[in-house]
XYZ file of C-alpha atoms in Angstrom:
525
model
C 8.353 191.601 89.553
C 8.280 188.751 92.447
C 9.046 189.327 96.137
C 10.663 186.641 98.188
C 10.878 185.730 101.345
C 14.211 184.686 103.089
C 15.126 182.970 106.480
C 18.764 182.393 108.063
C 18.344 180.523 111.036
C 21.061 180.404 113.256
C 21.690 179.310 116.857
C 20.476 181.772 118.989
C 18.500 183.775 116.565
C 16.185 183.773 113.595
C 16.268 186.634 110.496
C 14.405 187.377 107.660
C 14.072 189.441 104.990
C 10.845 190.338 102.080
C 12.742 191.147 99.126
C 11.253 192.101 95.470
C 13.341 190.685 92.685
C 13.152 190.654 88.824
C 11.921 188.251 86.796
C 14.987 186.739 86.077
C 15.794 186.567 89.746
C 18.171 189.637 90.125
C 17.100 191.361 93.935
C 16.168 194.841 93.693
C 15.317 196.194 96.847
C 14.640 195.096 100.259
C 10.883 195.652 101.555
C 10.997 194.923 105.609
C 13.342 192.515 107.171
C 14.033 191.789 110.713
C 14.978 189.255 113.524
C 14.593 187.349 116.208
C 17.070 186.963 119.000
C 16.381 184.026 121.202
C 17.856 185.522 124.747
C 20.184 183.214 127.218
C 20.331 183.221 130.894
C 22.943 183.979 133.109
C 23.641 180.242 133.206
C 23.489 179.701 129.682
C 25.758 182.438 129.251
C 28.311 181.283 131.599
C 28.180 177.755 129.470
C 28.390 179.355 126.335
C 31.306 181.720 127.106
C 33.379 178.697 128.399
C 32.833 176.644 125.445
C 30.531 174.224 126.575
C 27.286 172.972 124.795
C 24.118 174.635 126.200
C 20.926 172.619 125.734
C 17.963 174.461 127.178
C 15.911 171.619 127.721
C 18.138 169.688 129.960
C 17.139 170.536 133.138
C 13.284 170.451 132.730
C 13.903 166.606 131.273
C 16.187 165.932 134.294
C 13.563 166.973 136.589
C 10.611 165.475 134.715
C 12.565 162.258 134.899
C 13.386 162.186 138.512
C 9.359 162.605 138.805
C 8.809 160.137 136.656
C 11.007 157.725 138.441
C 9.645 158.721 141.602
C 6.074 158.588 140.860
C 6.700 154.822 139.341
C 8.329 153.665 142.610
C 5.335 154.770 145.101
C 3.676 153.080 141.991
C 5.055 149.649 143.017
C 5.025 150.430 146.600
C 1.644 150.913 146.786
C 1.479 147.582 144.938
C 3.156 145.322 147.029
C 1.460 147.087 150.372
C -1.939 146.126 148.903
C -0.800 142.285 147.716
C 1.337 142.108 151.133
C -2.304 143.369 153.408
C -4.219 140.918 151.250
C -1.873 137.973 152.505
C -1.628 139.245 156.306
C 1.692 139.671 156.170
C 1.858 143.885 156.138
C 4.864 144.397 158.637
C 4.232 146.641 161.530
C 5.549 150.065 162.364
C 7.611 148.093 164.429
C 9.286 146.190 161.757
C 9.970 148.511 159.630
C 11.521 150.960 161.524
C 13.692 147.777 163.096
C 17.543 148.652 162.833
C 19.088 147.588 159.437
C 21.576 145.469 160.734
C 18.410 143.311 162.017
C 16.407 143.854 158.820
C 19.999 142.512 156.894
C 19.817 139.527 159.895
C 16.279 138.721 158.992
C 17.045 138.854 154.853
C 20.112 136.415 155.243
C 18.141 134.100 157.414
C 15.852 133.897 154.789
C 17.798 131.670 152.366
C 18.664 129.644 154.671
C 16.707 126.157 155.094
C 18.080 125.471 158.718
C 16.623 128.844 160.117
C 12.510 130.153 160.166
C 11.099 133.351 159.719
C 7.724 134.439 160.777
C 4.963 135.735 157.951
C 4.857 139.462 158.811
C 9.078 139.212 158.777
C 9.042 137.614 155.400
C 6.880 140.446 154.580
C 9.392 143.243 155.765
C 12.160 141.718 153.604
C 9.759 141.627 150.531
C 9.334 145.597 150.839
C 13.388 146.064 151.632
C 14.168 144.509 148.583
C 11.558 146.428 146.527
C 13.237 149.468 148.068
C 16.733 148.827 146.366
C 16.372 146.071 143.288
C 19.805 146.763 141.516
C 20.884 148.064 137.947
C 19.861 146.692 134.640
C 21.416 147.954 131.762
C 19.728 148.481 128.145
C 19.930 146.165 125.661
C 22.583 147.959 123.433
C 24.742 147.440 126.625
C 24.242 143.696 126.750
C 26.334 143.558 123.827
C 30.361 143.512 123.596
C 32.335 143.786 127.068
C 34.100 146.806 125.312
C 30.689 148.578 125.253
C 30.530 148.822 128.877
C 31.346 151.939 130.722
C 33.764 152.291 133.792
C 30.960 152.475 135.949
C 28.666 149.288 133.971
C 31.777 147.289 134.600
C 32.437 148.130 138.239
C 28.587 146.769 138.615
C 29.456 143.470 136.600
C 32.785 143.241 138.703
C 30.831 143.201 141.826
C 28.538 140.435 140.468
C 31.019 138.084 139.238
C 32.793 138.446 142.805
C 29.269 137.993 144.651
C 29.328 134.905 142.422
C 32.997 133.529 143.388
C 31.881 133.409 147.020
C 28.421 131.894 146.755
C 26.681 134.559 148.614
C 23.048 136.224 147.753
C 23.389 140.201 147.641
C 21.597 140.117 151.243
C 24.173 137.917 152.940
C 26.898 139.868 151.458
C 25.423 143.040 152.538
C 24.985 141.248 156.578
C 28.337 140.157 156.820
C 29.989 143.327 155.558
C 27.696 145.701 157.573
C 28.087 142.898 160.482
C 31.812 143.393 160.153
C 31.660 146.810 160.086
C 29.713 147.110 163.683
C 32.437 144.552 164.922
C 35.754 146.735 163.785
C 33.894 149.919 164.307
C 34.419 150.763 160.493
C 32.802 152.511 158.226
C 30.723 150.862 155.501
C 27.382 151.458 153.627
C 25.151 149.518 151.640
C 24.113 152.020 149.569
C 27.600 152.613 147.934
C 27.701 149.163 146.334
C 25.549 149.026 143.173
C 25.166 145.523 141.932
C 22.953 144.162 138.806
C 19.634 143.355 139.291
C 20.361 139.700 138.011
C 22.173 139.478 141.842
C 18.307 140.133 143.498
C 16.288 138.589 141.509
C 18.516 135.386 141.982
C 18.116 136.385 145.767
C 14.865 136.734 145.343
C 14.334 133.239 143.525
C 16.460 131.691 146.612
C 14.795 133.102 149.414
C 11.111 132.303 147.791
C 12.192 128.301 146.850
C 13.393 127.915 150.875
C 10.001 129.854 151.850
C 7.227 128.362 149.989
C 7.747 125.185 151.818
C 6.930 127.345 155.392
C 4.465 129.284 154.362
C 1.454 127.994 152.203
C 0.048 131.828 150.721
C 3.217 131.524 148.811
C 1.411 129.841 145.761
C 2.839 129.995 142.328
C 0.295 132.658 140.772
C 1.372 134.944 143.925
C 5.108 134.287 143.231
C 4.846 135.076 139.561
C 2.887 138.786 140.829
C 5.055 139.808 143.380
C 8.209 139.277 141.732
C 7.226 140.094 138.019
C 4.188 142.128 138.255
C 5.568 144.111 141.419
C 9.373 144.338 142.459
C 10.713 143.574 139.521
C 8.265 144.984 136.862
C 10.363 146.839 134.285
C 8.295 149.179 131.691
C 8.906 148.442 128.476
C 9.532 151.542 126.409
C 6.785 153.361 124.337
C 6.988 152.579 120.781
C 8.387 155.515 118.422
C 7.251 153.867 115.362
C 5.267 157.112 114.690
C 8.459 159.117 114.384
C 10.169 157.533 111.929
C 10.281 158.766 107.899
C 7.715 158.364 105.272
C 9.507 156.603 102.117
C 9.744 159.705 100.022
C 9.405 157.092 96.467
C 5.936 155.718 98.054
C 4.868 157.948 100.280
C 2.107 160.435 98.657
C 0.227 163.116 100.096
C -3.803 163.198 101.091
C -6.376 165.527 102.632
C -7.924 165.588 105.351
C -10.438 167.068 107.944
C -8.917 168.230 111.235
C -11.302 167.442 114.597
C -10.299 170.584 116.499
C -10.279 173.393 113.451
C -13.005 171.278 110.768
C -10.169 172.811 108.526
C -9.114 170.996 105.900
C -5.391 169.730 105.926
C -2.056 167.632 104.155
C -0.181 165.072 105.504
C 1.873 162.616 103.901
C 1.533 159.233 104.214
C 2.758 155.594 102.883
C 5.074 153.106 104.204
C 7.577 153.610 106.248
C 11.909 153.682 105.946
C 13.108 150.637 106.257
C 15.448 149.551 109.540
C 19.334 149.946 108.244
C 19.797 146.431 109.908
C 17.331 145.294 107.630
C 18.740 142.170 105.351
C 17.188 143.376 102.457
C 18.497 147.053 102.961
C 21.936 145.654 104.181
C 22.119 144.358 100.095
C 20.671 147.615 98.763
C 23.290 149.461 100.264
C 26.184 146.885 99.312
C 25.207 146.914 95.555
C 24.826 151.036 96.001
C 28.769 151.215 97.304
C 29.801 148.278 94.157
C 28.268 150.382 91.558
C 30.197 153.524 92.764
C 33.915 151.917 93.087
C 35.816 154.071 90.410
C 39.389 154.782 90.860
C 42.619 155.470 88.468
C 45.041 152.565 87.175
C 48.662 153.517 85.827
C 48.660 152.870 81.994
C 51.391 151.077 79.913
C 54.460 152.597 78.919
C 54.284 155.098 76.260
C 50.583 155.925 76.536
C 49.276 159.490 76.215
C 48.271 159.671 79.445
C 49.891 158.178 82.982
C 46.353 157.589 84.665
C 42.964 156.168 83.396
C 39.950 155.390 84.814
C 38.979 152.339 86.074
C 35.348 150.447 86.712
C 35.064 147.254 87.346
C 32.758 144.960 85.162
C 29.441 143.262 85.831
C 31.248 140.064 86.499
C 33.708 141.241 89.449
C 30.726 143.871 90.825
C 29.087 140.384 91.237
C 32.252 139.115 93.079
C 32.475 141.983 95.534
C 29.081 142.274 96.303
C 29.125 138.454 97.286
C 32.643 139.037 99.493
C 30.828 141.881 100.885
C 27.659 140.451 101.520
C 29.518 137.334 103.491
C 31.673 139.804 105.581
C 32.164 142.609 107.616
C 33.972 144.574 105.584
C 35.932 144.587 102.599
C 39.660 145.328 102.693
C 41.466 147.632 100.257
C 43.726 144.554 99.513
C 41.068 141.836 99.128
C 39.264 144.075 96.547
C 42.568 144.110 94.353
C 42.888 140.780 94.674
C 39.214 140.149 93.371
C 39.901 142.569 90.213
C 43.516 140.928 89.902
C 45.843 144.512 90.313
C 48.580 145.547 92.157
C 48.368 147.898 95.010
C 51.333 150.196 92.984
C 49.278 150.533 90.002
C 46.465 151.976 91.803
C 45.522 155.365 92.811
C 41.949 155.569 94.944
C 40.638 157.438 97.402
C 40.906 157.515 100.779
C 37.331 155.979 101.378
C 38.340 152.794 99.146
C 41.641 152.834 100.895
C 39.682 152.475 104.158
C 37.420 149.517 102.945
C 33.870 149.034 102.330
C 31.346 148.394 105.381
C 30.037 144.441 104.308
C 26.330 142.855 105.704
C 26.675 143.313 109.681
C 23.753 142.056 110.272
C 24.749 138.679 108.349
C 28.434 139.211 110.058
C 26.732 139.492 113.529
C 24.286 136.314 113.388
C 27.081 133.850 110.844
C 29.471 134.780 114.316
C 27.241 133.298 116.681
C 25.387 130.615 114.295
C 28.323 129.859 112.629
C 27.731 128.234 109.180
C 23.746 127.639 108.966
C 20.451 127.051 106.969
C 19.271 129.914 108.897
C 21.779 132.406 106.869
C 20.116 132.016 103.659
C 18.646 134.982 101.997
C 18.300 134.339 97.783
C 17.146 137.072 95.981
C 15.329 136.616 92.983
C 14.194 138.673 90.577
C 11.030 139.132 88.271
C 9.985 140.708 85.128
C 6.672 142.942 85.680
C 4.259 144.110 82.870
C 6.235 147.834 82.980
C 8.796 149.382 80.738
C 11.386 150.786 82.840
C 12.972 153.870 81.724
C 16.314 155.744 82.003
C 15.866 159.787 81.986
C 17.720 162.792 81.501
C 17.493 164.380 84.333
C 18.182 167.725 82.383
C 16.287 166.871 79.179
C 13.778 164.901 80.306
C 14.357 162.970 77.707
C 14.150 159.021 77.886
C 17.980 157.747 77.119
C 16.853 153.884 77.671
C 14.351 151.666 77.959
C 13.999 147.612 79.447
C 11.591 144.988 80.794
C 10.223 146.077 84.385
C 12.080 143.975 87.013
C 11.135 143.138 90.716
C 12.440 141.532 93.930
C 10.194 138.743 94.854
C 7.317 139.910 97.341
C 8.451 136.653 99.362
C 11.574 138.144 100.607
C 10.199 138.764 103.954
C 9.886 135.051 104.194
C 13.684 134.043 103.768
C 15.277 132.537 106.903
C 17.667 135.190 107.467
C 14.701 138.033 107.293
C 13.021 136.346 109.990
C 15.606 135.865 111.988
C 16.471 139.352 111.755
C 13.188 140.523 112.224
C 12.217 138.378 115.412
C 15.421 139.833 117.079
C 14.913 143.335 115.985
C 10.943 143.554 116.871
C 11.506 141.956 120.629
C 12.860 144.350 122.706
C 13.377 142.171 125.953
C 16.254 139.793 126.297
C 13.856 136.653 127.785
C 11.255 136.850 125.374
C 13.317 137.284 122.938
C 14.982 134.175 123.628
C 11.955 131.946 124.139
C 10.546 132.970 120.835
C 14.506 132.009 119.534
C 14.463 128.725 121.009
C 10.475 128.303 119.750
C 10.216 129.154 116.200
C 13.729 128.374 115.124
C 14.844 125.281 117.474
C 17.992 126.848 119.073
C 19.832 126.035 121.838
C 19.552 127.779 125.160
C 23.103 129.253 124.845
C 22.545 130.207 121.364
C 19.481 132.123 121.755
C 20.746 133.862 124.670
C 23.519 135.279 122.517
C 21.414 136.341 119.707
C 18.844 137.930 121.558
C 21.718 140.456 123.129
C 22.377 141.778 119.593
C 21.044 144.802 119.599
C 19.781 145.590 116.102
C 18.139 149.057 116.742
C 20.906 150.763 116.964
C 21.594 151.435 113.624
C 18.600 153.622 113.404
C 16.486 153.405 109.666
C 17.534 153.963 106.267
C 15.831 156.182 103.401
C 13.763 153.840 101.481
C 11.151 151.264 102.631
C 10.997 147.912 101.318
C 8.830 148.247 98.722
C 10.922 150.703 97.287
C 13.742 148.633 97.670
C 12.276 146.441 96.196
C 11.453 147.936 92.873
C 15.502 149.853 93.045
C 17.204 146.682 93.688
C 16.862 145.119 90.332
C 18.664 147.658 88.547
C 21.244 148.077 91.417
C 22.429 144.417 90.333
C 22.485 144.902 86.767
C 25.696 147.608 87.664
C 23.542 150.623 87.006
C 24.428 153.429 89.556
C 21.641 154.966 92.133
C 20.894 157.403 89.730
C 19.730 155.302 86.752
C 18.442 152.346 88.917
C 15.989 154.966 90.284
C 14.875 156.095 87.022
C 14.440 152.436 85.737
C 12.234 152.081 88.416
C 10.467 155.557 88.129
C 11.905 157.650 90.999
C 13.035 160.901 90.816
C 15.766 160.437 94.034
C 16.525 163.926 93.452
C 13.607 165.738 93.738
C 14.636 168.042 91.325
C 12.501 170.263 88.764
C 12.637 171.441 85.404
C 12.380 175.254 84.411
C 8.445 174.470 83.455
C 7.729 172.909 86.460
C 9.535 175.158 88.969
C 7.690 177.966 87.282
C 4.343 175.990 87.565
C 4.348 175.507 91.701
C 1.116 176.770 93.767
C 3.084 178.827 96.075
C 1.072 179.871 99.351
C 0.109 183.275 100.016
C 1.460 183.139 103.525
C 2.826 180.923 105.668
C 0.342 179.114 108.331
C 1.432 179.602 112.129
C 2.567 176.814 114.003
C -0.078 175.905 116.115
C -0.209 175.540 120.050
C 1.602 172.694 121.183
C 2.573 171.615 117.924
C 6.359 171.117 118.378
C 7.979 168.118 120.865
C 9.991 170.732 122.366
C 8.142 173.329 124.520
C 11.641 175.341 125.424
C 11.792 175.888 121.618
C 7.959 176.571 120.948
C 8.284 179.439 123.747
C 10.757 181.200 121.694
């Protein structure tokens, strides 16, 4: 006899049952079983009976953000107060309560070379425009225009008109506001959001017609107030640690927890592999060749109406170059490449739809155009190791071949570190100095390849060194399955009778400890 233990999880609740079973796995009776009901407030409740998505940690992340943001902006404030006492140019409680069409007075004089402002006044428009410094979008939305959302392109609208006119973002604000007092109209600065390219551009203005006036305005001071101060953006904290362990490399170890002294299991090894990745971008194109399958209508007269079809080594070779070239591959350009007619073919709706080609390729060839720096040759070598093909349900060995591996220099390949210098520099400027430095590229150019935004596509299920070892037999037509085995995976995971019966199952499960989930609202449950 053997008892069991069973868990249904569901949304709002958590059962389980201790049942004894036979040998051969038939239940028997049930021993204790119960639940837990995870209970919703009157708010949740409301959401949930109307239809609408309840997440329970929304409003503690709203309001830890707003603190956040908050707590960063007296941050910078307290900043620029200390820089702006060390130069003698703190404004007075005078100036900055003055009225803000005077303050908007004193910030459009600024850029302008026929009029002087005084020190302390030149300090009073340095903390205005730390108050309000405009929207900057993430990188993802630097991308297409038809990225943008209604409100992203309202803000760009605003910019391009600010542009037309040949205004800074203080001028405009002074003459509307101005006009406004005149016509005894309504009008508010704070309603018009505009990109923070418009005031840092102001900001560049006003500081090139001031340095000339006012000495302390030195180049090390420029470079602190306006990128170590007003305009500092924090980059984001890396979440390297959270992504996957390759489950073909990764292996597990022990070791010796600080808090407990008890010993413990993690897994470790090399991380997935970015799905942006060249090398993974021609994984997964040889992965889709190796599965195309459909039926073709046979001759007249035959037994049988419909046969299947699989294309051979040579024209797997000749879609996995179309696909690797392009962005995707068409229904009709794959029967063109294996010579049929779109009448004699029945496929499924997938094929129908087309095959996704190398984006990453696609999204550098469109900007490059035709280029040395699109080259990425694979080659292969034989290693000292017999690869072999096995039965998953046998465990027998059905084949056996020479080792093969992918060249450790693949990292090295033009494309790869291309891809990789855009994809591991998250900022848009650096990005594009390190563009224009280690590859020779044109201002323009680099500026449009550093706004691809390559982390979007989140990370695959195999690191490189996987890949690596899979690839080989991926190009020789086998399917996932045996290219795996060649290279000694088991990609399902699964076990034989023997060694299902042979686990070290735990006597009882271990509590989660304190704190050890990312989401408290959860852990409370």
């Amino acid at each position: 006899m053997k008892k069991i233990l069973g868990l249904d999880l569901g949304t709002n609740s958590i059962g389980w049952a201790l049942i004894e079973i036979t040998n051969d796995g038939i239940p028997i009776k049930i021993i204790a079983m119960g639940s837990r009901i995870i209970p919703l407030d009157s708010d949740s409740r409301d959401q949930f009976s109307k239809g609408q998505a309840i997440s329970k940690n929304k409003d503690r992340t709203t309001a830890r953000t707003q603190r956040k943001g908050y707590d960063r902006k007296q941050l910078r404030k307290n900043k620029l107060k200390q820089i702006l006492k060390n130069l003698n140019i703190l404004p007075s409680k005078e100036l900055m309560n003055l009225p803000m069409l005077d303050l908007l007075k004193l910030r459009n004089d600024s850029v302008n070379v026929d009029t002087s402002i005084t020190a302390d006044h030149l300090g009073r428009i340095l903390a205005m425009v730390s108050q309000k410094r405009g929207y900057k979008s993430a990188r993802s939305e630097e991308n297409a225009d038809k990225k943008d959302t209604e409100y992203v392109a309202e803000v760009k609208g605003r910019y391009e008109q600010l542009k037309e006119i040949k205004q800074t973002i203080g001028q405009y604000f002074y003459e509307g506001l101005k006009h406004g007092k005149e016509t005894n109209s309504y009008y508010r600065v704070k309603d018009n959001v505009y990109p923070r390219d418009a005031y840092i551009e102001e900001f560049e203005t006003m500081i090139n017609v001031q340095k000339n006036k006012h000495p302390f305005l030195t180049e090390e001071i420029i470079e602190q107030l306006k990128n170590e101060i007003i305009f500092y953006q924090r980059k984001l904290k890396s979440q390297k640690g959270l992504v996957n362990i390759c489950e073909f490399e990764g292996y597990e170890t022990k070791y010796i927890e600080k808090e407990t002294l008890k010993e413990k299991i993690t897994f470790i090894g090399p991380k997935v592999t970015p799905k942006t990745s060249p090398l993974f971008q021609v994984c997964k194109i040889w992965e889709n060749v190796n599965n195309i399958n459909f039926k073709i209508k046979n001759p007249e007269g035959s037994k049988y109406k419909w046969s299947d079809y699989y294309p051979t080594i040579e024209e797997k070779e000749k879609i996995a170059y179309h696909l690797s070239t392009n962005e995707k591959l068409l229904f009709t350009d794959l029967l063109k490449i294996l010579n049929l007619k779109k009448e004699d073919v029945f496929a499924n709706k997938q094929l129908k739809n087309g095959l996704q080609g190398n984006i990453t390729y696609f999204e550098i060839k469109n900007i490059l155009g035709d280029n040395d720096l699109l080259q990425f040759n694979i080659t292969v070598t034989p290693t000292d190791k017999t690869a072999l093909l096995v039965n998953k349900k046998t465990g027998e060995v059905v084949n056996e071949k020479v080792g093969l591996i992918v060249n450790s220099n693949i990292e090295k390949q033009p494309l790869y570190q291309l891809w990789h210098t855009i994809y591991s520099i998250k900022d848009i400027s650096e990005c594009q100095k390190a563009l224009i430095n280690k590859f020779n590229l044109t201002e323009t150019v680099a500026n449009k390849l550093a706004k691809i935004d390559f982390n979007k596509q989140a990370y695959g299920n195999k690191s490189n060194k996987a890949i690596r070892k899979i690839l080989p037999y991926l190009m020789q037509g086998n399917d996932y399955y045996e290219a795996c085995s060649f290279a000694g995976y088991n990609h399902s995971k699964s076990l034989t009778k023997d060694e299902n019966e042979k686990r070290n199952l735990k006597d009882k499960l271990e509590l989660i400890p304190k704190n050890g989930l990312r989401q408290p609202v959860v852990e409370k449950y």
